[in-house]
Amino acid sequence: MSSVASPQRVLSGMRPTGRLHLGHYHGVLKNWVTLQHEYDCYFFVADWHALTTHYDDPSQLEASTMDMVVDWLAAGVNPKAATLFVQSAMPEHAELHLLLSMMTPLGWLERVPTYKDQQEKLKEKDLATYGFLGYPLLQAADILLYRAGLVPVGADQVSHVELTREVARRFNHLFGREPGFEQAVEAAVVKMGKKASKVYIDLRKRYQETGDAAALETAQALVRDQQNITLGDKERLLGSIEGSGKIILPEPQALLTPAAKMPGLDGQKMSKSYGNTIALREAPDDVDAKIRKMPTDPARIRRTDAGNPDVCPVWQLHEVYSDEQRKQWVQEGCRSAGIGCLECKKPVIDAINAELVPMRQRGREFEQAPDMLRSVLAEGAERARETAANTLADVRQALGLAYRR
Ligand code: TRP
Ligand code: SF4
């Protein structure tokens, strides 16, 4: 049993969309690559989530999943540092989803803003399904199954993490009160030893009477630092400070990913639906051709016309890829007609191609060795299963289902 909250565990999922592009890299993957060195990271392909909206065409599911994982690896997500897996390889997500569904009020799901938004946006699809309503609850199960403390998501997903917190709170409230909880807490207090137990009782009292947040934090740290008590007792002591029962499912926190500023080839945000993307493993010649074809300041018709970078999508790429000196070169050269547009595009082409070199190479290695890719995912699932099994054992126990096996 190990349900002490893990602030050091990070979990995030991505629906399988096939090949990723530079927008994904600058928006999400670069962040994952940093996080994997700082936290115990779990990254997974949310293929069941894809089915909630695309159940009518599963034909591309496998290819999209594999292409996307190759792109994760190409971008530098390291299977030795992070645990990578596919959601559908982990039926544990489905079991926890089912169990949570028993106690989740319908109204909570109907009120999640993405529910109506997505139905509006994807009008051509029939999303009046049970599965689609349950989308955020499946996501809650994804998160709670690993007792993740931090969930990197975009702003559009924050309401799902919020729902996850409510579901966890409700679950702990309903099932965290094992019979004899108070006595078990008192016994655990004694086990801390005289000095620590006195400090614990004082801090708990101070927090409960005045809501003193510092007292709460100090008390939690005190409990976590105890060497001689079991994890189960730690959970009871932690739960007792806040006046709840045992924390079986700790509440996660959203780790807001800053909105991607990556501009596409037309100056709009880079997105597959706008057809303005550069793929992570795009060939050098294609990068070259795509940038050459990019529109520039429409008023700059002849080479001798002065231009205005403010209305030019190429300038936006300079803002991502160029240092101050080169930005100044663009500003002055453009406004004075001192440089031509192709000349201006050249350093952008070079910068993007340089960024893609290691990605193409790593991507190729995995593409040429599908077995290696499968074993990365199999090992990831195996590691994930260990954590998941612990949580599910506690959840089954809490729900009176421990006789199951
Ligand atoms: N719903 C998320 C998205 O569309 C993907 C996702 C599924 C997820 N499960 C998750 C993200 C758990 C974070 C945590 O982007
Ligand atoms: Fe755009 Fe550069 Fe041409 Fe100016 S010189 S219009 S910034 S491409």
Coordinates of C-alpha atoms and ligand atoms in Angstrom, one line a residue:
M1 CA 0.0 0.0 0.0
S2 CA 1.4 3.4 -1.0
S3 CA -1.1 6.1 -1.3
V4 CA 0.9 9.0 0.1
A5 CA 0.6 11.7 -2.4
S6 CA 3.4 11.8 -4.9
P7 CA 4.1 15.4 -5.9
Q8 CA 7.1 14.1 -7.8
R9 CA 4.9 12.0 -10.1
V10 CA 3.9 13.6 -13.4
L11 CA 1.3 12.1 -15.8
S12 CA 0.1 13.3 -19.1
G13 CA -1.6 11.8 -22.1
M14 CA -2.1 12.7 -25.7
R15 CA -4.7 11.5 -28.1
P16 CA -3.2 9.7 -31.1
T17 CA -3.2 12.1 -34.0
G18 CA -0.4 10.5 -36.1
R19 CA 2.6 12.6 -37.1
L20 CA 3.3 15.6 -34.9
H21 CA 4.5 19.0 -36.0
L22 CA 6.7 21.8 -34.7
G23 CA 3.7 23.2 -32.8
H24 CA 3.5 20.1 -30.7
Y25 CA 7.2 20.2 -30.2
H26 CA 7.4 23.8 -29.0
G27 CA 4.1 23.6 -27.1
V28 CA 4.2 20.2 -25.4
L29 CA 7.1 17.8 -26.1
K30 CA 9.9 20.2 -25.2
N31 CA 8.2 20.6 -21.8
W32 CA 7.9 16.8 -21.4
V33 CA 11.6 16.4 -22.2
T34 CA 12.5 18.8 -19.4
L35 CA 10.1 17.3 -17.0
Q36 CA 11.3 13.7 -17.5
H37 CA 14.6 14.7 -15.8
E38 CA 13.0 16.3 -12.8
Y39 CA 10.0 14.0 -12.0
D40 CA 8.9 10.4 -12.3
C41 CA 7.0 10.9 -15.5
Y42 CA 4.3 8.7 -17.1
F43 CA 3.4 9.6 -20.7
F44 CA 0.8 7.6 -22.5
V45 CA -1.2 7.5 -25.7
A46 CA -4.9 8.1 -24.9
D47 CA -6.3 5.8 -27.6
W48 CA -9.5 5.1 -25.8
H49 CA -10.1 8.8 -25.6
A50 CA -9.7 9.0 -29.4
L51 CA -12.5 6.4 -29.7
T52 CA -14.9 8.6 -27.8
T53 CA -15.0 11.0 -30.7
H54 CA -13.8 8.8 -33.6
Y55 CA -15.5 5.5 -32.9
D56 CA -16.8 5.5 -36.4
D57 CA -13.4 5.1 -37.9
P58 CA -10.8 3.2 -35.9
S59 CA -8.9 2.2 -39.0
Q60 CA -6.0 4.6 -38.4
L61 CA -5.8 4.1 -34.7
E62 CA -2.8 1.8 -34.6
A63 CA -0.8 3.7 -37.2
S64 CA -1.5 7.0 -35.6
T65 CA -0.5 5.7 -32.2
M66 CA 2.8 4.3 -33.5
D67 CA 3.6 7.4 -35.6
M68 CA 3.0 9.6 -32.6
V69 CA 5.2 7.5 -30.2
V70 CA 8.0 7.6 -32.8
D71 CA 7.7 11.4 -32.8
W72 CA 7.8 11.5 -28.9
L73 CA 11.0 9.5 -29.1
A74 CA 12.3 11.6 -32.0
A75 CA 11.7 14.8 -29.9
G76 CA 13.8 13.5 -27.1
V77 CA 11.4 11.8 -24.8
N78 CA 13.6 9.1 -23.3
P79 CA 12.1 5.7 -22.4
K80 CA 14.8 5.2 -19.8
A81 CA 13.8 8.4 -18.0
A82 CA 10.0 8.3 -18.5
T83 CA 7.4 5.5 -18.5
L84 CA 5.7 5.4 -21.9
F85 CA 2.7 3.3 -22.7
V86 CA -0.6 3.0 -24.6
Q87 CA -3.8 3.4 -22.6
S88 CA -5.6 0.4 -24.1
A89 CA -2.7 -1.9 -23.0
M90 CA -3.7 -1.1 -19.5
P91 CA -7.3 -2.4 -18.7
E92 CA -6.7 -1.1 -15.2
H93 CA -7.7 2.4 -16.5
A94 CA -11.1 0.9 -17.5
E95 CA -11.6 -0.8 -14.2
L96 CA -11.0 2.4 -12.2
H97 CA -13.2 4.3 -14.7
L98 CA -16.0 1.9 -14.1
L99 CA -15.7 2.0 -10.3
L100 CA -15.5 5.8 -10.2
S101 CA -18.5 6.0 -12.5
M102 CA -20.6 4.4 -9.7
M103 CA -20.2 7.5 -7.5
T104 CA -19.8 10.3 -9.9
P105 CA -22.9 12.5 -10.2
L106 CA -24.2 12.8 -13.8
G107 CA -24.4 16.6 -13.3
W108 CA -20.7 16.9 -12.7
L109 CA -20.0 15.4 -16.1
E110 CA -22.7 17.4 -17.9
R111 CA -21.3 20.6 -16.4
V112 CA -17.7 20.1 -17.7
P113 CA -17.4 22.9 -20.3
T114 CA -15.7 20.7 -22.9
Y115 CA -18.8 18.5 -23.1
K116 CA -21.1 21.0 -24.7
D117 CA -18.2 22.9 -26.5
Q118 CA -17.0 19.8 -28.3
Q119 CA -20.5 18.7 -29.2
E120 CA -21.0 22.2 -30.7
K121 CA -17.6 22.2 -32.5
L122 CA -17.9 18.6 -33.9
K123 CA -21.5 19.0 -35.0
E124 CA -21.1 16.5 -37.8
K125 CA -20.4 13.8 -35.2
D126 CA -23.0 12.1 -33.0
L127 CA -21.5 12.7 -29.6
A128 CA -24.6 12.0 -27.6
T129 CA -22.9 8.9 -26.4
Y130 CA -22.3 7.4 -23.0
G131 CA -18.5 7.2 -23.7
F132 CA -18.2 10.8 -24.7
L133 CA -20.0 12.0 -21.5
G134 CA -17.5 9.9 -19.6
Y135 CA -14.5 11.4 -21.4
P136 CA -13.3 13.5 -18.4
L137 CA -14.0 10.7 -15.9
L138 CA -11.8 8.3 -18.0
Q139 CA -9.2 11.0 -17.8
A140 CA -9.7 11.2 -14.0
A141 CA -9.1 7.5 -13.9
D142 CA -5.9 7.9 -16.0
I143 CA -4.6 10.3 -13.4
L144 CA -5.7 8.8 -10.2
L145 CA -4.6 5.3 -11.2
Y146 CA -1.0 6.5 -10.8
R147 CA -1.6 8.9 -7.9
A148 CA 0.0 11.5 -10.0
G149 CA 0.6 14.8 -8.3
L150 CA 1.1 17.0 -11.4
V151 CA -0.7 16.9 -14.7
P152 CA 0.8 19.0 -17.5
V153 CA -2.1 20.1 -19.7
G154 CA -3.2 23.0 -21.9
A155 CA -5.7 25.5 -20.6
D156 CA -8.6 23.5 -22.4
Q157 CA -7.9 20.6 -20.1
V158 CA -7.8 22.3 -16.7
S159 CA -11.5 21.7 -16.1
H160 CA -10.8 17.9 -16.4
V161 CA -8.1 18.1 -13.8
E162 CA -10.5 20.0 -11.6
L163 CA -13.1 17.3 -12.0
T164 CA -10.5 14.7 -11.1
R165 CA -9.9 16.6 -7.9
E166 CA -13.6 16.6 -7.1
V167 CA -13.9 12.9 -7.8
A168 CA -10.8 12.1 -5.6
R169 CA -12.2 14.2 -2.8
R170 CA -15.6 12.4 -3.0
F171 CA -14.0 9.0 -3.1
N172 CA -11.8 9.7 -0.1
H173 CA -14.7 11.2 1.7
L174 CA -16.9 8.2 1.0
F175 CA -14.4 5.4 1.5
G176 CA -11.4 6.8 3.3
R177 CA -13.1 6.2 6.7
E178 CA -12.2 2.7 7.5
P179 CA -14.0 1.3 10.6
G180 CA -12.0 2.3 13.7
F181 CA -10.2 5.2 11.9
E182 CA -10.0 7.3 15.0
Q183 CA -8.4 4.6 17.1
A184 CA -6.0 3.7 14.3
V185 CA -4.9 7.3 14.1
E186 CA -4.3 7.5 17.9
A187 CA -2.3 4.3 17.7
A188 CA -0.2 5.8 14.9
V189 CA 0.4 9.0 16.8
V190 CA 1.8 7.0 19.7
K191 CA 4.1 5.1 17.2
M192 CA 5.7 8.4 16.2
G193 CA 7.4 8.7 19.6
K194 CA 6.8 11.2 22.4
K195 CA 8.4 14.3 20.9
A196 CA 7.0 14.0 17.3
S197 CA 3.6 13.1 18.5
K198 CA 3.3 16.2 20.7
V199 CA 4.4 18.4 17.7
Y200 CA 1.9 16.6 15.5
I201 CA -1.0 17.1 17.9
D202 CA -0.2 20.8 18.3
L203 CA 0.1 21.4 14.6
R204 CA -3.1 19.5 13.8
K205 CA -5.0 21.5 16.4
R206 CA -3.6 24.7 15.1
Y207 CA -4.6 23.9 11.5
Q208 CA -8.0 22.7 12.4
E209 CA -8.8 25.6 14.7
T210 CA -7.3 28.5 12.6
G211 CA -6.8 27.0 9.1
D212 CA -3.1 27.9 9.4
A213 CA -1.6 26.7 6.1
A214 CA 1.9 26.7 7.5
A215 CA 0.9 24.5 10.3
L216 CA -0.7 22.1 7.8
E217 CA 2.5 22.0 5.7
T218 CA 4.8 21.5 8.7
A219 CA 2.6 18.7 10.0
Q220 CA 2.6 17.0 6.6
A221 CA 6.3 17.2 6.3
L222 CA 6.7 15.9 9.9
V223 CA 4.6 12.8 9.0
R224 CA 6.4 12.2 5.7
D225 CA 9.7 12.3 7.5
Q226 CA 8.8 9.6 10.0
Q227 CA 11.1 6.6 9.5
N228 CA 9.5 4.1 11.8
I229 CA 5.8 4.0 10.8
T230 CA 4.1 2.2 7.9
L231 CA 2.8 3.9 4.8
G232 CA -0.7 3.0 6.0
D233 CA -0.2 4.9 9.2
K234 CA 1.3 7.8 7.4
E235 CA -1.9 8.0 5.3
R236 CA -4.1 7.9 8.4
L237 CA -2.0 10.7 10.1
L238 CA -2.1 12.8 6.9
G239 CA -5.9 12.3 6.6
S240 CA -6.5 13.1 10.2
I241 CA -4.8 16.5 9.9
E242 CA -7.3 17.7 7.4
G243 CA -10.2 16.0 9.2
S244 CA -10.9 13.6 6.4
G245 CA -10.3 9.9 6.4
K246 CA -7.5 8.2 4.8
I247 CA -6.4 9.7 1.5
I248 CA -6.8 6.8 -0.9
L249 CA -6.7 8.9 -4.1
P250 CA -4.6 12.0 -3.7
E251 CA -5.8 15.2 -5.5
P252 CA -3.6 16.1 -8.5
Q253 CA -2.7 19.6 -9.6
A254 CA -2.7 20.9 -13.2
L255 CA 0.6 22.1 -14.5
L256 CA -0.5 24.6 -17.0
T257 CA 1.5 24.3 -20.3
P258 CA 1.9 27.9 -21.7
A259 CA -0.1 28.3 -24.9
A260 CA 2.1 27.5 -27.9
K261 CA 3.2 30.5 -29.7
M262 CA 4.4 28.5 -32.7
P263 CA 3.2 30.2 -35.8
G264 CA 2.4 28.1 -38.9
L265 CA 3.4 28.7 -42.5
D266 CA 0.6 31.2 -43.0
G267 CA 1.0 33.2 -39.7
Q268 CA -1.9 31.5 -38.0
K269 CA -1.2 29.1 -35.1
M270 CA 0.4 25.9 -36.5
S271 CA -2.3 23.3 -36.7
K272 CA -3.1 20.3 -38.8
S273 CA -6.5 21.6 -39.6
Y274 CA -5.1 24.7 -41.2
G275 CA -2.7 22.8 -43.3
N276 CA 0.2 25.1 -42.3
T277 CA 2.5 22.7 -40.5
I278 CA 6.1 21.5 -40.6
A279 CA 6.3 17.9 -39.4
L280 CA 8.9 16.8 -36.8
R281 CA 10.5 14.5 -39.2
E282 CA 10.0 16.6 -42.4
A283 CA 12.7 16.1 -45.0
P284 CA 15.1 19.0 -45.5
D285 CA 14.0 19.7 -49.0
D286 CA 10.4 19.9 -48.0
V287 CA 11.2 22.3 -45.2
D288 CA 13.1 24.4 -47.8
A289 CA 10.2 24.2 -50.3
K290 CA 7.5 25.0 -47.7
I291 CA 9.3 28.1 -46.3
R292 CA 10.1 29.4 -49.8
K293 CA 6.4 29.2 -50.7
M294 CA 5.4 31.1 -47.5
P295 CA 3.5 34.3 -48.2
T296 CA 5.3 37.5 -47.1
D297 CA 4.1 41.1 -46.7
P298 CA 1.5 41.2 -49.5
A299 CA 2.3 44.9 -50.2
R300 CA 5.9 44.0 -51.0
I301 CA 5.5 43.1 -54.6
R302 CA 8.8 44.0 -56.1
R303 CA 12.2 43.4 -54.6
T304 CA 12.7 47.2 -54.5
D305 CA 9.5 47.7 -52.4
A306 CA 10.1 48.3 -48.7
G307 CA 8.3 45.7 -46.5
N308 CA 6.7 45.6 -43.1
P309 CA 7.7 42.6 -40.9
D310 CA 4.6 43.2 -38.6
V311 CA 2.3 41.8 -41.3
C312 CA 4.7 39.0 -42.5
P313 CA 4.4 35.4 -41.2
V314 CA 8.1 34.9 -41.9
W315 CA 8.9 37.5 -39.2
Q316 CA 7.0 35.5 -36.7
L317 CA 9.3 32.6 -37.4
H318 CA 12.3 34.8 -36.9
E319 CA 10.8 35.6 -33.5
V320 CA 11.1 31.9 -32.6
Y321 CA 14.4 31.1 -34.2
S322 CA 16.5 34.3 -34.5
D323 CA 18.7 36.1 -32.0
E324 CA 18.5 39.9 -31.5
Q325 CA 21.2 40.6 -34.0
R326 CA 19.4 38.7 -36.8
K327 CA 16.1 40.1 -35.9
Q328 CA 17.5 43.6 -36.3
W329 CA 19.0 42.5 -39.7
V330 CA 15.4 41.5 -40.7
Q331 CA 13.8 44.7 -39.4
E332 CA 16.2 47.0 -41.1
G333 CA 16.7 45.1 -44.3
C334 CA 13.0 44.6 -44.8
R335 CA 11.9 48.2 -44.1
S336 CA 14.6 49.6 -46.3
A337 CA 14.3 47.0 -49.1
G338 CA 17.9 46.1 -48.3
I339 CA 17.2 42.4 -48.3
G340 CA 15.0 40.2 -50.4
C341 CA 12.4 37.9 -49.0
L342 CA 14.2 34.7 -50.1
E343 CA 17.4 36.1 -48.4
C344 CA 15.3 36.7 -45.3
K345 CA 13.9 33.2 -45.3
K346 CA 17.2 31.4 -45.6
P347 CA 18.2 31.6 -42.0
V348 CA 14.8 30.4 -40.9
I349 CA 15.1 27.4 -43.2
D350 CA 18.6 26.7 -41.8
A351 CA 17.4 27.0 -38.2
I352 CA 14.5 24.7 -38.6
N353 CA 16.5 22.1 -40.5
A354 CA 19.2 22.2 -37.7
E355 CA 16.5 21.7 -35.1
L356 CA 15.1 18.7 -37.0
V357 CA 18.4 16.9 -37.6
P358 CA 18.5 14.9 -34.3
M359 CA 14.8 14.3 -34.5
R360 CA 15.0 12.8 -38.0
Q361 CA 17.8 10.6 -36.9
R362 CA 16.2 9.3 -33.8
G363 CA 12.9 8.9 -35.6
R364 CA 14.6 6.9 -38.3
E365 CA 16.1 4.5 -35.8
F366 CA 12.8 3.6 -34.3
E367 CA 11.0 3.6 -37.6
Q368 CA 13.5 1.0 -38.9
A369 CA 13.1 -1.1 -35.8
P370 CA 9.4 -1.5 -35.0
D371 CA 10.4 -4.2 -32.5
M372 CA 12.3 -1.7 -30.5
L373 CA 9.3 0.6 -30.5
R374 CA 7.0 -2.3 -29.3
S375 CA 9.4 -3.2 -26.5
V376 CA 9.6 0.4 -25.3
L377 CA 5.8 0.3 -25.0
A378 CA 5.7 -3.1 -23.4
E379 CA 8.3 -2.2 -20.8
G380 CA 6.5 1.0 -20.1
A381 CA 3.2 -0.9 -19.6
E382 CA 4.9 -3.3 -17.3
R383 CA 6.2 -0.5 -15.1
A384 CA 2.9 1.3 -15.2
R385 CA 1.2 -1.9 -14.2
E386 CA 3.1 -2.1 -10.9
T387 CA 1.9 1.4 -9.8
A388 CA -1.6 0.8 -11.1
A389 CA -1.9 -2.5 -9.3
N390 CA -1.2 -0.8 -5.9
T391 CA -3.8 1.8 -6.4
L392 CA -6.4 -0.7 -7.7
A393 CA -5.8 -3.0 -4.7
D394 CA -6.6 -0.1 -2.3
V395 CA -9.6 1.0 -4.3
R396 CA -11.0 -2.6 -4.5
Q397 CA -10.4 -2.9 -0.8
A398 CA -12.2 0.3 -0.1
L399 CA -15.2 -0.8 -2.1
G400 CA -15.5 -4.2 -0.5
L401 CA -14.2 -5.9 -3.6
A402 CA -11.0 -7.4 -2.0
Y403 CA -12.5 -10.9 -2.3
R404 CA -12.2 -10.6 -6.0
R405 CA -9.0 -12.6 -6.0
Ligands
TRP1 N1 -7.8 14.7 -22.8 C1 -6.4 15.0 -23.1 C2 -6.3 15.8 -24.4 O1 -7.2 15.8 -25.2 C3 -5.6 13.7 -23.2 C4 -5.6 13.0 -22.0 C5 -6.2 11.8 -21.7 C6 -4.9 13.3 -20.8 N2 -6.0 11.4 -20.4 C7 -5.2 12.3 -19.8 C8 -4.1 14.4 -20.4 C9 -4.7 12.4 -18.5 C10 -3.6 14.4 -19.1 C11 -3.9 13.4 -18.2 O2 -5.3 16.5 -24.6
SF4_2 FE1 8.8 39.2 -44.6 FE2 11.4 39.1 -44.5 FE3 10.2 39.7 -46.8 FE4 10.2 41.4 -44.9 S1 12.0 40.7 -46.0 S2 8.4 40.8 -46.1 S3 10.1 40.1 -43.1 S4 10.1 37.8 -45.7

